[in-house]
Every structure is written in C-alpha cells, then in structure tokens.
Short mmCIF file of C-alpha atoms in Angstrom, two decimals:
data_model
loop_
_atom_site.label_atom_id
_atom_site.label_comp_id
_atom_site.label_asym_id
_atom_site.label_seq_id
_atom_site.Cartn_x
_atom_site.Cartn_y
_atom_site.Cartn_z
CA MET A 1 -0.03 -0.07 0.08
CA ALA A 2 1.76 3.38 -0.84
CA PHE A 3 2.41 5.86 1.97
CA LYS A 4 0.50 8.94 1.13
CA ASN A 5 1.82 12.15 2.68
CA ASP A 6 0.06 15.00 0.66
CA ARG A 7 -3.04 16.03 2.50
CA ARG A 8 -5.48 16.88 0.00
CA LYS A 9 -4.98 12.87 -1.26
CA PHE A 10 -5.53 12.13 2.11
CA LEU A 11 -8.63 13.66 2.47
CA LYS A 12 -9.91 12.07 -0.66
CA GLN A 13 -9.41 8.92 0.68
CA LEU A 14 -11.04 9.35 4.31
CA SER A 15 -13.91 6.83 3.03
CA GLY A 16 -10.99 4.22 3.87
CA ALA A 17 -9.07 3.65 7.16
CA SER A 18 -5.76 4.79 8.12
CA ALA A 19 -3.08 3.28 10.10
CA LEU A 20 0.02 4.90 12.02
CA VAL A 21 3.54 2.50 12.56
CA ALA A 22 5.83 4.04 14.66
CA THR A 23 8.83 2.70 16.15
CA GLY A 24 10.91 4.18 19.10
CA SER A 25 14.52 3.57 20.36
CA LEU A 26 14.80 1.32 23.94
CA GLY A 27 14.90 4.57 25.74
CA ASN A 28 12.00 6.50 23.70
CA VAL A 29 14.10 8.96 22.49
CA ALA A 30 13.72 9.01 19.00
CA CYS A 31 10.53 8.03 17.61
CA THR A 32 9.99 7.33 13.39
CA ALA A 33 6.27 6.73 12.11
CA ARG A 34 4.65 6.44 9.15
CA ARG A 35 0.87 6.92 8.11
CA GLU A 36 -0.78 4.65 5.74
CA VAL A 37 -4.37 4.95 4.43
CA LEU A 38 -5.83 1.74 3.71
CA THR A 39 -8.58 1.31 1.23
CA PRO A 40 -10.37 -2.54 0.57
CA ALA A 41 -8.68 -4.41 -1.85
CA ALA A 42 -11.82 -5.64 -3.44
CA LYS A 43 -13.57 -3.21 -5.70
CA VAL A 44 -17.43 -3.78 -6.04
CA THR A 45 -19.29 -3.96 -9.43
CA SER A 46 -22.92 -3.57 -10.44
CA GLN A 47 -22.86 -6.61 -12.60
CA GLU A 48 -25.42 -8.32 -10.44
CA LYS A 49 -28.39 -6.48 -8.97
CA VAL A 50 -29.07 -7.45 -5.05
CA ARG A 51 -32.96 -6.67 -4.29
CA ILE A 52 -32.78 -6.30 -0.34
CA ALA A 53 -35.28 -5.34 2.33
CA CYS A 54 -35.34 -4.03 5.67
CA ILE A 55 -36.74 -5.84 8.56
CA GLY A 56 -36.77 -3.13 11.78
CA MET A 57 -36.69 0.42 10.51
CA GLY A 58 -34.97 2.17 14.02
CA ILE A 59 -31.80 3.66 14.43
CA MET A 60 -29.47 0.71 13.21
CA GLY A 61 -32.13 -0.21 10.60
CA PHE A 62 -31.99 3.16 8.76
CA GLY A 63 -28.14 3.65 9.50
CA ASP A 64 -27.59 0.07 7.83
CA LEU A 65 -29.93 0.62 4.80
CA GLU A 66 -27.96 3.85 4.35
CA THR A 67 -24.78 2.08 3.69
CA ALA A 68 -26.26 -0.91 1.65
CA MET A 69 -27.66 1.27 -0.83
CA LYS A 70 -24.19 3.21 -0.91
CA VAL A 71 -23.31 -0.36 -2.78
CA PRO A 72 -23.69 -0.55 -6.74
CA GLY A 73 -26.30 -2.89 -7.77
CA VAL A 74 -28.57 -3.33 -4.45
CA GLU A 75 -32.49 -2.15 -4.58
CA LEU A 76 -34.95 -1.72 -1.96
CA ILE A 77 -37.80 -3.47 -2.49
CA GLY A 78 -39.86 -3.25 0.57
CA VAL A 79 -39.33 -2.51 4.95
CA CYS A 80 -40.90 -3.53 7.81
CA ASP A 81 -41.60 -2.13 11.07
CA LEU A 82 -43.88 -2.42 13.83
CA TYR A 83 -44.43 1.67 14.00
CA ASP A 84 -46.07 3.26 11.71
CA GLY A 85 -44.18 6.50 11.82
CA HIS A 86 -41.01 4.49 10.96
CA LEU A 87 -42.69 3.13 7.89
CA GLU A 88 -43.92 6.46 7.06
CA HIS A 89 -40.41 7.73 6.95
CA ALA A 90 -38.91 5.22 5.14
CA LYS A 91 -41.14 6.18 2.32
CA GLU A 92 -40.14 9.74 2.84
CA VAL A 93 -36.82 8.56 2.12
CA TYR A 94 -36.82 6.03 -0.24
CA GLY A 95 -39.60 6.67 -2.03
CA SER A 96 -43.53 5.98 -1.94
CA LYS A 97 -43.19 2.80 -4.04
CA ILE A 98 -41.84 1.06 -1.76
CA PHE A 99 -43.22 -1.76 0.08
CA THR A 100 -44.09 -1.07 3.89
CA THR A 101 -45.82 -3.42 6.26
CA ARG A 102 -45.92 -4.54 10.13
CA ASP A 103 -45.76 -8.36 9.14
CA TYR A 104 -42.21 -9.42 8.55
CA LYS A 105 -43.34 -13.04 6.83
CA GLN A 106 -44.62 -10.59 3.90
CA ILE A 107 -41.23 -9.40 3.11
CA LEU A 108 -40.05 -13.28 3.19
CA ASP A 109 -42.64 -14.02 1.08
CA ARG A 110 -41.87 -11.73 -1.60
CA LYS A 111 -40.11 -13.64 -4.72
CA ASP A 112 -38.59 -10.20 -5.77
CA VAL A 113 -36.59 -10.02 -2.38
CA ASP A 114 -32.89 -11.69 -2.73
CA ALA A 115 -31.40 -10.61 0.90
CA VAL A 116 -32.68 -8.82 4.39
CA ILE A 117 -31.18 -6.78 6.91
CA ILE A 118 -32.62 -7.72 10.18
CA ALA A 119 -32.65 -4.54 12.64
CA VAL A 120 -34.82 -5.48 15.28
CA PRO A 121 -34.60 -6.23 19.15
CA ASP A 122 -32.52 -9.09 20.54
CA HIS A 123 -35.24 -11.20 21.35
CA TRP A 124 -36.69 -11.34 17.76
CA HIS A 125 -33.30 -12.07 16.03
CA ASP A 126 -33.00 -15.78 15.87
CA HIS A 127 -36.78 -15.95 14.92
CA ILE A 128 -36.09 -13.81 11.62
CA SER A 129 -33.23 -15.29 10.86
CA ILE A 130 -34.32 -18.83 10.76
CA ASP A 131 -37.50 -17.62 9.07
CA ALA A 132 -35.36 -15.22 6.43
CA LEU A 133 -32.63 -18.40 5.69
CA GLN A 134 -35.60 -20.90 5.52
CA ALA A 135 -37.31 -18.98 2.65
CA GLY A 136 -34.26 -18.33 1.02
CA LYS A 137 -32.82 -15.33 1.72
CA HIS A 138 -29.58 -13.83 2.60
CA VAL A 139 -29.22 -12.69 5.87
CA TYR A 140 -27.43 -9.76 7.34
CA CYS A 141 -28.36 -9.55 11.07
CA GLU A 142 -27.51 -7.40 13.58
CA LYS A 143 -25.27 -7.96 16.64
CA PRO A 144 -25.74 -9.83 18.74
CA MET A 145 -26.76 -13.21 17.05
CA VAL A 146 -28.90 -14.17 19.28
CA GLN A 147 -30.56 -12.69 22.96
CA HIS A 148 -29.74 -16.01 24.81
CA LEU A 149 -27.11 -18.31 24.21
CA ASP A 150 -29.28 -21.60 24.24
CA GLU A 151 -30.78 -19.72 20.85
CA GLY A 152 -27.55 -19.84 18.71
CA HIS A 153 -27.68 -23.74 17.64
CA ALA A 154 -30.58 -23.43 15.75
CA VAL A 155 -29.58 -20.03 14.04
CA ILE A 156 -26.18 -21.80 13.02
CA GLU A 157 -27.86 -25.24 11.71
CA ALA A 158 -30.49 -22.99 9.37
CA ALA A 159 -27.64 -20.81 8.14
CA ARG A 160 -25.78 -24.05 7.08
CA ALA A 161 -28.93 -25.94 5.54
CA SER A 162 -29.90 -22.77 3.81
CA GLY A 163 -26.63 -22.40 1.88
CA LYS A 164 -27.25 -18.62 2.27
CA ALA A 165 -25.07 -15.78 3.40
CA PHE A 166 -25.17 -15.09 6.69
CA GLN A 167 -23.79 -12.26 8.45
CA VAL A 168 -23.85 -11.18 11.93
CA GLY A 169 -23.05 -7.05 12.04
CA SER A 170 -20.25 -5.84 13.77
CA GLN A 171 -18.72 -2.55 12.24
CA ARG A 172 -15.11 -3.54 13.36
CA VAL A 173 -15.33 -7.02 11.86
CA SER A 174 -15.74 -5.41 8.53
CA SER A 175 -13.32 -2.61 9.27
CA VAL A 176 -10.13 -2.41 7.00
CA ALA A 177 -8.00 -1.20 9.72
CA PHE A 178 -8.55 -4.17 11.86
CA ALA A 179 -7.81 -6.59 8.76
CA LYS A 180 -4.62 -4.55 8.73
CA ALA A 181 -4.27 -5.07 12.06
CA GLN A 182 -4.79 -8.91 12.00
CA GLU A 183 -2.06 -8.47 9.55
CA LEU A 184 0.74 -6.99 11.77
CA PHE A 185 -0.42 -9.30 14.85
CA ARG A 186 0.18 -12.10 12.74
CA GLN A 187 3.54 -11.15 11.72
CA GLY A 188 4.40 -10.94 15.50
CA GLU A 189 4.78 -7.25 15.33
CA ILE A 190 4.04 -6.95 19.04
CA GLY A 191 5.20 -10.31 19.90
CA ASP A 192 3.47 -12.65 22.26
CA ILE A 193 0.38 -11.15 23.81
CA ASN A 194 -0.51 -10.93 27.02
CA ILE A 195 -3.74 -8.52 28.20
CA ILE A 196 -6.08 -6.65 26.05
CA GLU A 197 -7.78 -3.17 27.64
CA GLY A 198 -11.06 -1.69 26.08
CA PHE A 199 -13.52 0.86 27.23
CA TYR A 200 -16.64 2.30 25.71
CA ASP A 201 -17.79 4.99 27.87
CA ARG A 202 -20.66 7.78 27.09
CA HIS A 203 -21.82 11.05 28.28
CA ASP A 204 -25.35 11.45 26.76
CA ALA A 205 -28.47 10.59 27.35
CA ILE A 206 -28.67 9.12 23.45
CA GLY A 207 -25.83 7.39 24.05
CA ALA A 208 -27.49 6.06 27.47
CA TRP A 209 -30.39 4.84 25.37
CA GLN A 210 -32.76 7.37 26.27
CA TYR A 211 -33.76 7.70 23.22
CA SER A 212 -36.68 10.35 22.00
CA ILE A 213 -40.20 8.75 21.92
CA PRO A 214 -42.43 10.22 19.12
CA PRO A 215 -45.63 12.17 20.45
CA ASP A 216 -48.10 9.94 18.82
CA ALA A 217 -46.95 6.63 20.15
CA SER A 218 -49.94 4.66 21.01
CA PRO A 219 -51.56 1.10 20.84
CA GLU A 220 -52.77 2.24 17.45
CA THR A 221 -49.54 3.37 15.94
CA VAL A 222 -47.47 0.64 17.64
CA ASP A 223 -47.96 -3.63 17.08
CA TRP A 224 -47.69 -3.87 20.66
CA GLN A 225 -48.37 -7.76 20.85
CA ARG A 226 -46.77 -8.59 17.70
CA TYR A 227 -43.49 -6.85 19.46
CA VAL A 228 -43.76 -8.85 22.51
CA GLY A 229 -43.61 -12.15 21.06
CA ASP A 230 -42.09 -14.33 23.19
CA ALA A 231 -40.73 -12.09 26.14
CA PRO A 232 -42.99 -12.09 28.93
CA ALA A 233 -46.12 -10.62 28.77
CA HIS A 234 -46.37 -6.91 29.60
CA ALA A 235 -48.92 -3.76 28.91
CA TYR A 236 -48.13 -1.55 26.38
CA ASP A 237 -45.39 0.92 27.20
CA ALA A 238 -44.05 2.93 24.94
CA LYS A 239 -40.35 3.33 26.97
CA ARG A 240 -40.39 -0.46 26.59
CA PHE A 241 -40.84 -0.71 22.63
CA PHE A 242 -38.47 2.76 21.57
CA ARG A 243 -36.16 2.15 24.49
CA TRP A 244 -35.89 -1.47 24.33
CA ARG A 245 -32.41 -1.87 25.01
CA ASN A 246 -32.97 -0.69 28.41
CA TYR A 247 -34.81 -4.22 29.64
CA ARG A 248 -33.85 -7.70 29.85
CA ASP A 249 -36.96 -9.18 28.14
CA TYR A 250 -36.24 -7.41 25.06
CA GLY A 251 -31.75 -7.13 24.50
CA THR A 252 -28.79 -8.10 26.05
CA GLY A 253 -27.52 -4.95 27.78
CA VAL A 254 -24.38 -3.74 27.81
CA ALA A 255 -22.75 -6.52 27.04
CA GLY A 256 -24.52 -8.08 24.12
CA ASP A 257 -24.63 -3.93 22.84
CA LEU A 258 -21.45 -2.69 23.44
CA PHE A 259 -18.75 -5.27 24.98
CA VAL A 260 -19.98 -7.51 21.58
CA HIS A 261 -18.12 -4.63 19.65
CA LEU A 262 -15.19 -4.70 21.45
CA ILE A 263 -14.71 -8.42 21.74
CA SER A 264 -15.64 -9.18 18.16
CA GLY A 265 -12.88 -6.77 17.03
CA TYR A 266 -10.35 -8.53 19.61
CA HIS A 267 -11.62 -11.85 18.31
CA PHE A 268 -11.08 -11.08 14.84
CA ILE A 269 -7.44 -9.70 15.07
CA THR A 270 -5.97 -12.43 17.52
CA GLY A 271 -7.86 -15.47 16.14
CA ALA A 272 -9.35 -16.41 19.51
CA LEU A 273 -12.18 -18.48 19.88
CA GLY A 274 -13.50 -17.19 23.18
CA PRO A 275 -12.34 -17.02 26.89
CA GLU A 276 -12.39 -20.18 29.65
CA ARG A 277 -13.23 -17.98 32.29
CA ILE A 278 -15.32 -14.47 32.88
CA PHE A 279 -15.70 -12.12 35.48
CA ALA A 280 -18.15 -9.64 35.71
CA THR A 281 -19.91 -6.93 37.74
CA GLY A 282 -22.40 -4.07 36.87
CA ASP A 283 -24.29 -1.72 38.34
CA LEU A 284 -27.34 0.87 38.07
CA SER A 285 -25.78 4.14 39.16
CA TYR A 286 -27.17 7.30 37.56
CA TRP A 287 -29.98 5.97 35.02
CA LYS A 288 -32.79 4.87 37.65
CA ASP A 289 -35.51 5.67 34.85
CA GLY A 290 -37.17 2.28 35.07
CA ARG A 291 -34.50 0.19 32.73
CA ASP A 292 -33.33 -3.21 34.59
CA VAL A 293 -29.74 -3.36 32.92
CA PRO A 294 -26.45 -1.68 34.38
CA ASP A 295 -25.22 1.48 33.03
CA VAL A 296 -21.37 0.72 34.38
CA MET A 297 -20.11 -2.70 33.63
CA THR A 298 -16.75 -4.05 33.72
CA ALA A 299 -15.25 -7.44 33.05
CA ILE A 300 -12.26 -9.77 33.29
CA LEU A 301 -11.86 -12.53 30.47
CA GLU A 302 -9.28 -15.02 30.48
CA TYR A 303 -8.59 -17.01 27.35
CA PRO A 304 -6.04 -19.89 27.03
CA LYS A 305 -3.02 -20.24 25.13
CA THR A 306 -3.66 -21.72 21.42
CA ASP A 307 -1.78 -22.15 18.39
CA HIS A 308 -2.87 -18.54 17.32
CA HIS A 309 -1.76 -16.79 20.28
CA ALA A 310 -0.60 -16.79 23.74
CA ALA A 311 -2.42 -16.88 27.22
CA PHE A 312 -4.12 -13.35 27.69
CA GLN A 313 -6.71 -11.20 29.83
CA VAL A 314 -8.87 -8.86 28.47
CA GLN A 315 -10.39 -6.03 30.78
CA LEU A 316 -13.79 -4.03 29.46
CA ARG A 317 -15.92 -1.43 30.75
CA VAL A 318 -18.70 0.71 30.12
CA ASN A 319 -19.66 3.90 31.67
CA PHE A 320 -22.92 5.88 30.57
CA ALA A 321 -22.37 8.16 32.92
CA ASP A 322 -18.45 8.93 32.26
CA GLY A 323 -18.13 12.65 33.37
CA SER A 324 -14.68 12.94 31.31
CA GLY A 325 -17.01 12.84 28.66
CA GLY A 326 -16.94 9.73 27.21
CA GLY A 327 -14.92 8.08 24.84
CA GLN A 328 -13.68 4.72 23.74
CA ARG A 329 -10.10 2.84 23.44
CA THR A 330 -8.55 -0.45 23.09
CA ARG A 331 -5.00 -1.55 23.60
CA ILE A 332 -3.99 -4.60 22.37
CA VAL A 333 -0.82 -5.04 24.24
CA GLY A 334 2.28 -7.79 23.89
CA THR A 335 6.01 -8.51 25.19
CA GLU A 336 7.13 -6.00 22.44
CA GLY A 337 4.49 -3.49 21.25
CA VAL A 338 1.07 -2.35 21.60
CA ILE A 339 -1.72 -1.65 19.01
CA ASN A 340 -3.93 1.29 19.84
CA LEU A 341 -7.16 0.92 18.26
CA GLY A 342 -9.90 3.49 17.28
CA TRP A 343 -12.91 3.34 15.44
CA ASN A 344 -11.56 3.33 12.12
CA ASP A 345 -8.01 3.37 12.47
CA PHE A 346 -5.08 1.82 14.50
CA VAL A 347 -1.88 3.25 15.92
CA LEU A 348 1.31 0.50 16.24
CA LYS A 349 3.89 1.08 18.78
CA LYS A 350 6.87 -1.05 19.13
CA HIS A 351 9.20 -0.93 22.14
CA LEU A 352 11.85 -4.14 22.75
CA LEU A 353 12.07 -5.85 26.17
CA PRO A 354 15.79 -5.22 26.70
CA GLU A 355 17.52 -8.77 27.77
CA ALA A 356 17.48 -10.26 31.06
CA PRO A 357 18.95 -9.94 33.70
CA GLY A 358 19.54 -6.66 33.55
CA TYR A 359 21.98 -4.30 35.56
CA GLY A 360 21.05 -2.49 39.06
CA GLY A 361 18.02 -3.17 41.17
CA GLY A 362 19.48 -2.87 44.67
CA ILE A 363 21.94 -5.53 44.16
CA CYS A 364 25.79 -4.84 44.75
CA THR A 365 27.93 -6.73 42.48
CA GLY A 366 31.41 -5.37 43.23
CA PRO A 367 33.47 -5.94 46.88
CA SER A 368 32.17 -4.59 49.84
CA PRO A 369 33.12 -1.16 50.96
CA THR A 370 35.85 -1.14 53.86
CA THR A 371 36.02 1.59 56.50
#
C-alpha cells in the first residue's frame, strides 16, 4: 500500500481507514512514524443486481440501509416495522413506491427479495433469521446474533442448511483497519500478546439509550402484541418499545450491545475463539429510569493459549455516566509492542524488552566497601 503524505490525497481517501506505525528506541528518545491510508482491495461492481428489504427501521435499520444503498447494484424493495411512523419515514426517504408492512413474513414471501437486513430488538433475532434463511434469503443480522446463548445452535443450523450467506453485523470485523491490524498481529509485530484493555464510555442521554419517544406513539400506531412475541407478557409501554435496550426482556444490556463490538474486534485480530473464564460486575448508578440493566459494567475475560496466540486477559468497561466526556479505546498489548485501536484506525508502537537479567536493582556486584 502506498504511503500518502499529501493532505489533499489523504482527505480524498477518508472513506478508507488509517494506520499509524511508530517505532521508538529502547530509551524512547527517538521515534519515527509513518501513516498509511487503507482502502479495501476488492472492488464492487454493479453487474449483478441485489434486491434487498430491511426488517426493523429504527436507528440501526436506517443506518444499515443507508450504507447498503451505497453499494452499486443494490435495489430496495420494501421495509418492515411495527411503528407506523418508521414506515412513513422510510417512504419519505426512499420513495412512496417501496413496499411497507408490519408483518415481516410478508417480506419473506416476496420472490423479488434476495436478501434482508434484520435490525430488530434482540429477542426477535433468532426467529426472523431462521425464517428468512428457510425462505431462501441471504441475511445480514445485527449483533448480537441471539438474545440467549441456547438460541444460537438453531440459527447456525439454519444457516448451514440454507446454503445462503448469513452475516452477523459487527462494524469492526468489517473494517479494513482491523484487517491490517490482524495482518501485523499475525506477523508478530507486538510479540506475544498478554493483555487487552478496552472501554466504551458515554456521557449523553442518547448514548445511554434514552431515545426520543414519538408524540404519536400509542397502541394504535405501535403493534405491541407482535412486538412482545415470546418475551414475558406486559401491558403497552412506549418506553419498553422505543428504549428496548434498557430491558432484559428484549435486549442484552451492555454486554450484548457494546462489549460485543469490542470482543468481536479482538477475536478477529487475534484469532481467539473465546475465553475460558469470565468475571463481571455491573451496577445501575445513574440512569434510574425504570431500566433493569446496568449503566456501569466491568469484566475480566481469561483466554487460554492456542496455536494463534499466547494466553492473555481482556479487561472491559462501559460507563454511561462518564463525567470525563465519554470515549473509547482499545489497547492490544504484547511483549514487544502495542496496537492502539480507534473506531476505524489504529496506531502500532513497538518497544523491545531489554535482555535479562539487566543491571542494578539494588544488588551489589562488587566487593564490599571497607571503612
């Protein structure tokens, strides 16, 4: 990949990702750095048309669809949502001719739909994914794949049996920057990994899942019974519909919503399959608005040695009332360097360990002084 020092060229390539590689002396006196602007190697052509539909037109549904429509050859057929306002807004954005429905099975019954985006609350992921695969559709499902671990086997089996593409959405796994970081990790640029540190903190109401509730939200404009599905029965509650991430009945809390972003990136880079032990604790410290999931959570994950990496630990944190202003950081630390990961970029720094045993440490190596 060519190195770009020209600012104009750099700005033109902001659609890609960047990598900064820094190498310092053992005493950290000197440091040289280079920046790479990374772009995907594969080019997408529009020779074949892919007709898609989106099931779930909330924040992620509109965001995923906006991204999908930038790919040449993609055509939107229809959308599904349980709130009338989302369906109306979809027609405002994508045209009045698109098909809209509250019933996702009407989407799956259409022969002109090749693939679906599933961006619904977590407790519906397994049901809609399985139905879509069995209907012969390719599937992009928002993370996490399922709400409960025991639901995962049926989804995996449906994907294997269908022969269709099934992707669970995690932005970092799709990042060209993370692909480059993976390459450098595999080349041993940071030595043997021993620890990963990651946090994903926020300091605003929207970031803490206090989403706006439309003024026209009501049992007439929201298909509440269909929404509840196999979750515990509950009377209509607009907060439980529009702020579903705050409730165990429908979501997976911090772990399934934000830790998964961090963990999937780590696994992608290191080739790790999962931890053998997890220690976690959470607390509801600030957003006491009726939610039943923590707004502050920390975890330690222990990973065993494999053919791909040494044994290492992962330290995770999410804080929804972070008075420092919020932010995120990931450090993949090895014996000879560190990879500092951003959202779509990373910095690699190398610091070689001095040879043992070294000198000093309060040990006298010469003859004892005489008086």
